[in-house]
Amino acid sequence: MSQPTEIKQTVVIQNASADEVFEALTDPKKFADVTGKPYDGEAAVGKEFKAYDGSCIGSHLALQRGKWVRQHWRMSYWPSDIISTCSFVLKDVHGGCEIDFTQTGFPADELKNLSEGWHTYYWKPLMEYFSNEQPKKKVQQAQEDKHAVCHFDIPATNFERAQKFYSEVFGWKFTSWQPEYALWQTGATRHNINGGMVKVDRVESGERQAVFAHISTHDMHATVEKVRAAGCKIVKEPFEIAPGV
């Protein structure tokens, strides 16, 4: 009976998202960071790549960030007419990213070598990298989020004209939330500060008339007490603007 030429493996990379694992598998710099070995290539369909000093070579067949990576893949010493197909299906699960991996079309006598190699040269480096990265990400997250400006409101007397101006000039995207209030976004990254636009009769100093900055905190009540202790007056007690917010 001939030996099977298919490998199926499922692993979970703790502390990593599907987006992060996708990047680690396809981005040259991130792959090198994870494995400690050079990776030449480009994360684009049809583009060729070389990993582990050129011992693994192939090309990208299909890429969907955070979803899947499909590649032609071969060892450099294989005959040139033998090219296997690798599929990495990515899924966010509790605590990490699940990878459902399948490889087909390789020489039968490479089954043991490849089965062990994926664990040694891919899954283990990924697990170790994201295990080490987690404390760094927590510290970075805390530093970025601790009492940072996270949202601010802009007053406008002509609601429609103001939205048109900011959309056309700066590319902001507006979403109506209330009849006289719209949320705006400047971009897709977590680091961008977004906010809202409020319709007013006139623009002057005073509540709901001037630009309002919102500062993030993980403990609203403790922050309010610090404000009071600093000798400031609380004009309005904390309240929910939406469930849980």
mmCIF file of C-alpha atoms in Angstrom:
data_model
loop_
_atom_site.group_PDB
_atom_site.id
_atom_site.type_symbol
_atom_site.label_atom_id
_atom_site.label_comp_id
_atom_site.label_asym_id
_atom_site.label_seq_id
_atom_site.Cartn_x
_atom_site.Cartn_y
_atom_site.Cartn_z
ATOM 1 C CA MET A 1 0.000 0.000 0.000
ATOM 2 C CA SER A 2 1.371 3.408 -0.971
ATOM 3 C CA GLN A 3 2.127 5.936 1.757
ATOM 4 C CA PRO A 4 -0.324 8.885 2.011
ATOM 5 C CA THR A 5 0.927 12.184 0.656
ATOM 6 C CA GLU A 6 -1.266 14.433 2.744
ATOM 7 C CA ILE A 7 -0.580 16.122 6.067
ATOM 8 C CA LYS A 8 -3.311 17.571 8.250
ATOM 9 C CA GLN A 9 -2.425 19.395 11.449
ATOM 10 C CA THR A 10 -4.379 21.691 13.758
ATOM 11 C CA VAL A 11 -2.598 23.951 16.215
ATOM 12 C CA VAL A 12 -3.559 26.935 18.372
ATOM 13 C CA ILE A 13 -1.143 29.843 18.664
ATOM 14 C CA GLN A 14 -1.886 31.358 22.058
ATOM 15 C CA ASN A 15 -1.988 35.153 22.529
ATOM 16 C CA ALA A 16 -2.125 35.770 18.764
ATOM 17 C CA SER A 17 -4.945 36.939 16.531
ATOM 18 C CA ALA A 18 -5.675 35.508 13.089
ATOM 19 C CA ASP A 19 -4.488 38.798 11.579
ATOM 20 C CA GLU A 20 -1.176 38.544 13.441
ATOM 21 C CA VAL A 21 -0.591 34.943 12.372
ATOM 22 C CA PHE A 22 -1.432 35.832 8.769
ATOM 23 C CA GLU A 23 1.197 38.562 8.900
ATOM 24 C CA ALA A 24 3.740 36.215 10.472
ATOM 25 C CA LEU A 25 3.229 33.707 7.645
ATOM 26 C CA THR A 26 3.400 36.178 4.761
ATOM 27 C CA ASP A 27 5.259 39.361 5.717
ATOM 28 C CA PRO A 28 9.047 39.079 5.182
ATOM 29 C CA LYS A 29 10.028 41.142 8.225
ATOM 30 C CA LYS A 30 7.535 39.491 10.576
ATOM 31 C CA PHE A 31 8.445 35.988 9.360
ATOM 32 C CA ALA A 32 12.112 36.769 10.021
ATOM 33 C CA ASP A 33 11.254 38.145 13.476
ATOM 34 C CA VAL A 34 9.347 34.957 14.334
ATOM 35 C CA THR A 35 11.802 32.394 12.977
ATOM 36 C CA GLY A 36 15.110 34.242 13.197
ATOM 37 C CA LYS A 37 15.742 33.291 9.564
ATOM 38 C CA PRO A 38 15.596 35.455 6.410
ATOM 39 C CA TYR A 39 12.503 35.454 4.219
ATOM 40 C CA ASP A 40 12.479 36.919 0.724
ATOM 41 C CA GLY A 41 9.190 37.651 -0.971
ATOM 42 C CA GLU A 42 6.072 39.765 -1.031
ATOM 43 C CA ALA A 43 2.644 39.144 0.518
ATOM 44 C CA ALA A 44 0.719 39.200 -2.757
ATOM 45 C CA VAL A 45 -1.010 36.563 -4.866
ATOM 46 C CA GLY A 46 1.281 35.253 -7.582
ATOM 47 C CA LYS A 47 4.453 36.439 -5.869
ATOM 48 C CA GLU A 48 7.248 33.977 -5.105
ATOM 49 C CA PHE A 49 8.955 33.583 -1.730
ATOM 50 C CA LYS A 50 12.016 31.945 -0.209
ATOM 51 C CA ALA A 51 12.149 31.009 3.473
ATOM 52 C CA TYR A 52 14.816 29.593 5.753
ATOM 53 C CA ASP A 53 17.777 30.694 3.649
ATOM 54 C CA GLY A 54 16.073 29.480 0.484
ATOM 55 C CA SER A 55 15.522 25.905 1.636
ATOM 56 C CA CYS A 56 11.732 26.426 1.332
ATOM 57 C CA ILE A 57 10.470 28.070 -1.854
ATOM 58 C CA GLY A 58 7.077 28.677 -3.415
ATOM 59 C CA SER A 59 4.447 31.208 -4.387
ATOM 60 C CA HIS A 60 1.206 32.591 -2.968
ATOM 61 C CA LEU A 61 -1.957 31.164 -4.572
ATOM 62 C CA ALA A 62 -4.592 32.852 -2.384
ATOM 63 C CA LEU A 63 -4.414 35.300 0.509
ATOM 64 C CA GLN A 64 -7.161 36.626 2.760
ATOM 65 C CA ARG A 65 -5.943 38.552 5.782
ATOM 66 C CA GLY A 66 -6.986 36.851 8.999
ATOM 67 C CA LYS A 67 -8.690 34.022 7.064
ATOM 68 C CA TRP A 68 -6.380 31.873 4.964
ATOM 69 C CA VAL A 69 -3.061 31.473 3.178
ATOM 70 C CA ARG A 70 -2.726 29.058 0.240
ATOM 71 C CA GLN A 71 0.671 28.420 -1.310
ATOM 72 C CA HIS A 72 2.628 26.344 -3.763
ATOM 73 C CA TRP A 73 5.458 25.067 -1.583
ATOM 74 C CA ARG A 74 8.502 22.862 -2.078
ATOM 75 C CA MET A 75 11.883 22.055 -0.597
ATOM 76 C CA SER A 76 14.761 23.348 -2.679
ATOM 77 C CA TYR A 77 16.262 19.853 -3.124
ATOM 78 C CA TRP A 78 13.074 18.323 -4.561
ATOM 79 C CA PRO A 79 12.909 17.650 -8.313
ATOM 80 C CA SER A 80 11.650 20.807 -10.033
ATOM 81 C CA ASP A 81 8.440 19.125 -11.240
ATOM 82 C CA ILE A 82 7.293 18.320 -7.667
ATOM 83 C CA ILE A 83 5.382 21.180 -6.065
ATOM 84 C CA SER A 84 3.145 20.646 -3.062
ATOM 85 C CA THR A 85 0.153 22.759 -2.043
ATOM 86 C CA CYS A 86 -0.151 24.149 1.475
ATOM 87 C CA SER A 87 -3.295 25.598 3.021
ATOM 88 C CA PHE A 88 -3.359 27.537 6.304
ATOM 89 C CA VAL A 89 -6.949 28.242 7.435
ATOM 90 C CA LEU A 90 -6.925 30.772 10.280
ATOM 91 C CA LYS A 91 -9.612 31.339 12.902
ATOM 92 C CA ASP A 92 -9.746 33.471 16.037
ATOM 93 C CA VAL A 93 -10.559 31.287 19.040
ATOM 94 C CA HIS A 94 -10.590 31.925 22.767
ATOM 95 C CA GLY A 95 -7.073 32.920 23.760
ATOM 96 C CA GLY A 96 -5.456 32.759 20.350
ATOM 97 C CA CYS A 97 -5.546 31.748 16.689
ATOM 98 C CA GLU A 98 -6.345 28.267 15.411
ATOM 99 C CA ILE A 99 -4.509 27.078 12.299
ATOM 100 C CA ASP A 100 -6.008 24.220 10.277
ATOM 101 C CA PHE A 101 -3.133 23.176 8.059
ATOM 102 C CA THR A 102 -3.167 20.864 5.045
ATOM 103 C CA GLN A 103 -0.317 19.917 2.715
ATOM 104 C CA THR A 104 -0.699 17.714 -0.361
ATOM 105 C CA GLY A 105 1.358 16.695 -3.372
ATOM 106 C CA PHE A 106 4.743 16.058 -1.741
ATOM 107 C CA PRO A 107 7.020 13.015 -2.212
ATOM 108 C CA ALA A 108 5.786 10.076 -0.125
ATOM 109 C CA ASP A 109 9.184 9.538 1.486
ATOM 110 C CA GLU A 110 9.047 13.094 2.905
ATOM 111 C CA LEU A 111 5.968 12.447 5.071
ATOM 112 C CA LYS A 112 7.784 12.019 8.390
ATOM 113 C CA ASN A 113 10.298 14.781 7.704
ATOM 114 C CA LEU A 114 7.598 17.302 6.772
ATOM 115 C CA SER A 115 5.199 16.315 9.576
ATOM 116 C CA GLU A 116 7.903 16.976 12.150
ATOM 117 C CA GLY A 117 9.278 19.982 10.278
ATOM 118 C CA TRP A 118 6.058 22.000 10.436
ATOM 119 C CA HIS A 119 6.102 21.685 14.213
ATOM 120 C CA THR A 120 9.802 22.484 14.502
ATOM 121 C CA TYR A 121 10.116 25.318 12.004
ATOM 122 C CA TYR A 122 6.632 26.897 11.988
ATOM 123 C CA TRP A 123 4.348 26.097 14.927
ATOM 124 C CA LYS A 124 6.984 26.137 17.672
ATOM 125 C CA PRO A 125 8.536 29.490 16.597
ATOM 126 C CA LEU A 126 5.051 31.011 16.310
ATOM 127 C CA MET A 127 4.096 29.799 19.790
ATOM 128 C CA GLU A 128 7.324 31.042 21.347
ATOM 129 C CA TYR A 129 7.198 34.403 19.582
ATOM 130 C CA PHE A 130 3.653 35.274 20.631
ATOM 131 C CA SER A 131 4.235 33.919 24.137
ATOM 132 C CA ASN A 132 7.118 36.375 24.493
ATOM 133 C CA GLU A 133 5.231 39.186 22.782
ATOM 134 C CA GLN A 134 2.197 39.068 25.075
ATOM 135 C CA PRO A 135 3.811 40.871 28.057
ATOM 136 C CA LYS A 136 5.181 43.515 25.689
ATOM 137 C CA LYS A 137 1.741 44.052 24.131
ATOM 138 C CA LYS A 138 0.121 44.407 27.549
ATOM 139 C CA VAL A 139 2.628 47.049 28.644
ATOM 140 C CA GLN A 140 2.298 48.900 25.341
ATOM 141 C CA GLN A 141 -1.512 48.762 25.519
ATOM 142 C CA ALA A 142 -1.500 50.130 29.069
ATOM 143 C CA GLN A 143 0.874 52.946 28.168
ATOM 144 C CA GLU A 144 -1.167 53.939 25.130
ATOM 145 C CA ASP A 145 -4.567 53.712 26.799
ATOM 146 C CA LYS A 146 -3.815 55.242 30.200
ATOM 147 C CA HIS A 147 -5.629 58.559 30.261
ATOM 148 C CA ALA A 148 -5.130 59.178 26.535
ATOM 149 C CA VAL A 149 -7.407 61.478 24.538
ATOM 150 C CA CYS A 150 -9.699 59.003 22.792
ATOM 151 C CA HIS A 151 -12.621 61.061 21.407
ATOM 152 C CA PHE A 152 -13.681 64.671 20.974
ATOM 153 C CA ASP A 153 -16.823 66.449 19.845
ATOM 154 C CA ILE A 154 -16.946 69.309 17.341
ATOM 155 C CA PRO A 155 -19.879 71.744 17.424
ATOM 156 C CA ALA A 156 -21.446 72.877 14.144
ATOM 157 C CA THR A 157 -24.253 75.328 13.455
ATOM 158 C CA ASN A 158 -24.750 74.046 9.893
ATOM 159 C CA PHE A 159 -24.719 70.293 10.442
ATOM 160 C CA GLU A 160 -24.834 69.139 6.814
ATOM 161 C CA ARG A 161 -22.336 71.690 5.501
ATOM 162 C CA ALA A 162 -19.815 70.890 8.249
ATOM 163 C CA GLN A 163 -20.003 67.142 7.545
ATOM 164 C CA LYS A 164 -19.538 67.793 3.825
ATOM 165 C CA PHE A 165 -16.501 69.977 4.549
ATOM 166 C CA TYR A 166 -14.710 67.462 6.772
ATOM 167 C CA SER A 167 -15.560 64.593 4.407
ATOM 168 C CA GLU A 168 -14.299 66.313 1.271
ATOM 169 C CA VAL A 169 -11.233 68.001 2.758
ATOM 170 C CA PHE A 170 -10.017 65.390 5.257
ATOM 171 C CA GLY A 171 -11.761 62.196 4.124
ATOM 172 C CA TRP A 172 -13.599 61.668 7.423
ATOM 173 C CA LYS A 173 -16.510 59.208 7.415
ATOM 174 C CA PHE A 174 -19.706 60.205 9.244
ATOM 175 C CA THR A 175 -22.357 57.922 10.775
ATOM 176 C CA SER A 176 -25.616 59.354 12.071
ATOM 177 C CA TRP A 177 -26.202 58.361 15.695
ATOM 178 C CA GLN A 178 -28.874 60.819 16.867
ATOM 179 C CA PRO A 179 -30.863 63.505 15.016
ATOM 180 C CA GLU A 180 -28.388 66.190 16.069
ATOM 181 C CA TYR A 181 -25.293 64.074 16.595
ATOM 182 C CA ALA A 182 -23.063 62.138 14.178
ATOM 183 C CA LEU A 183 -19.984 60.026 14.810
ATOM 184 C CA TRP A 184 -16.939 60.536 12.597
ATOM 185 C CA GLN A 185 -13.884 58.396 11.896
ATOM 186 C CA THR A 186 -10.543 59.581 10.538
ATOM 187 C CA GLY A 187 -9.177 56.131 9.706
ATOM 188 C CA ALA A 188 -9.171 52.409 10.423
ATOM 189 C CA THR A 189 -6.254 52.059 12.854
ATOM 190 C CA ARG A 190 -6.702 51.753 16.604
ATOM 191 C CA HIS A 191 -4.303 54.640 17.191
ATOM 192 C CA ASN A 192 -6.435 57.232 15.377
ATOM 193 C CA ILE A 193 -8.574 59.511 17.534
ATOM 194 C CA ASN A 194 -12.181 59.694 16.369
ATOM 195 C CA GLY A 195 -15.130 61.652 17.650
ATOM 196 C CA GLY A 196 -18.519 63.193 17.024
ATOM 197 C CA MET A 197 -20.210 66.283 15.627
ATOM 198 C CA VAL A 198 -22.994 67.952 17.561
ATOM 199 C CA LYS A 199 -25.514 70.402 16.084
ATOM 200 C CA VAL A 200 -25.688 73.686 18.018
ATOM 201 C CA ASP A 201 -27.426 77.040 17.581
ATOM 202 C CA ARG A 202 -24.223 78.983 18.086
ATOM 203 C CA VAL A 203 -20.582 78.293 18.931
ATOM 204 C CA GLU A 204 -19.285 79.848 22.141
ATOM 205 C CA SER A 205 -17.880 78.828 25.520
ATOM 206 C CA GLY A 206 -20.116 76.641 27.609
ATOM 207 C CA GLU A 207 -21.497 73.129 27.743
ATOM 208 C CA ARG A 208 -22.106 71.549 24.304
ATOM 209 C CA GLN A 209 -20.933 74.717 22.566
ATOM 210 C CA ALA A 210 -17.135 74.331 22.459
ATOM 211 C CA VAL A 211 -14.930 71.413 21.386
ATOM 212 C CA PHE A 212 -15.099 68.659 24.022
ATOM 213 C CA ALA A 213 -12.185 66.250 24.562
ATOM 214 C CA HIS A 214 -12.832 62.778 26.001
ATOM 215 C CA ILE A 215 -10.034 61.107 28.009
ATOM 216 C CA SER A 216 -10.007 57.328 28.475
ATOM 217 C CA THR A 217 -9.765 55.680 31.889
ATOM 218 C CA HIS A 218 -10.100 52.109 33.136
ATOM 219 C CA ASP A 219 -11.619 53.225 36.469
ATOM 220 C CA MET A 220 -14.096 56.057 36.071
ATOM 221 C CA HIS A 221 -14.927 56.430 39.761
ATOM 222 C CA ALA A 222 -11.288 56.489 40.890
ATOM 223 C CA THR A 223 -10.518 59.122 38.262
ATOM 224 C CA VAL A 224 -13.469 61.271 39.389
ATOM 225 C CA GLU A 225 -12.206 61.147 42.975
ATOM 226 C CA LYS A 226 -8.744 62.234 41.815
ATOM 227 C CA VAL A 227 -10.356 65.172 40.012
ATOM 228 C CA ARG A 228 -12.200 66.172 43.179
ATOM 229 C CA ALA A 229 -9.052 65.761 45.283
ATOM 230 C CA ALA A 230 -7.269 68.135 42.929
ATOM 231 C CA GLY A 231 -9.786 70.828 43.903
ATOM 232 C CA CYS A 232 -11.913 70.683 40.735
ATOM 233 C CA LYS A 233 -15.677 70.763 40.557
ATOM 234 C CA ILE A 234 -17.553 67.944 38.812
ATOM 235 C CA VAL A 235 -20.020 69.738 36.542
ATOM 236 C CA LYS A 236 -21.810 66.549 35.554
ATOM 237 C CA GLU A 237 -21.607 63.132 37.224
ATOM 238 C CA PRO A 238 -20.545 60.130 35.098
ATOM 239 C CA PHE A 239 -23.329 58.655 32.959
ATOM 240 C CA GLU A 240 -23.762 56.036 30.240
ATOM 241 C CA ILE A 241 -23.960 57.255 26.638
ATOM 242 C CA ALA A 242 -24.735 53.696 25.508
ATOM 243 C CA PRO A 243 -25.055 50.332 27.327
ATOM 244 C CA GLY A 244 -21.727 49.618 29.005
ATOM 245 C CA VAL A 245 -20.132 52.852 27.753
#
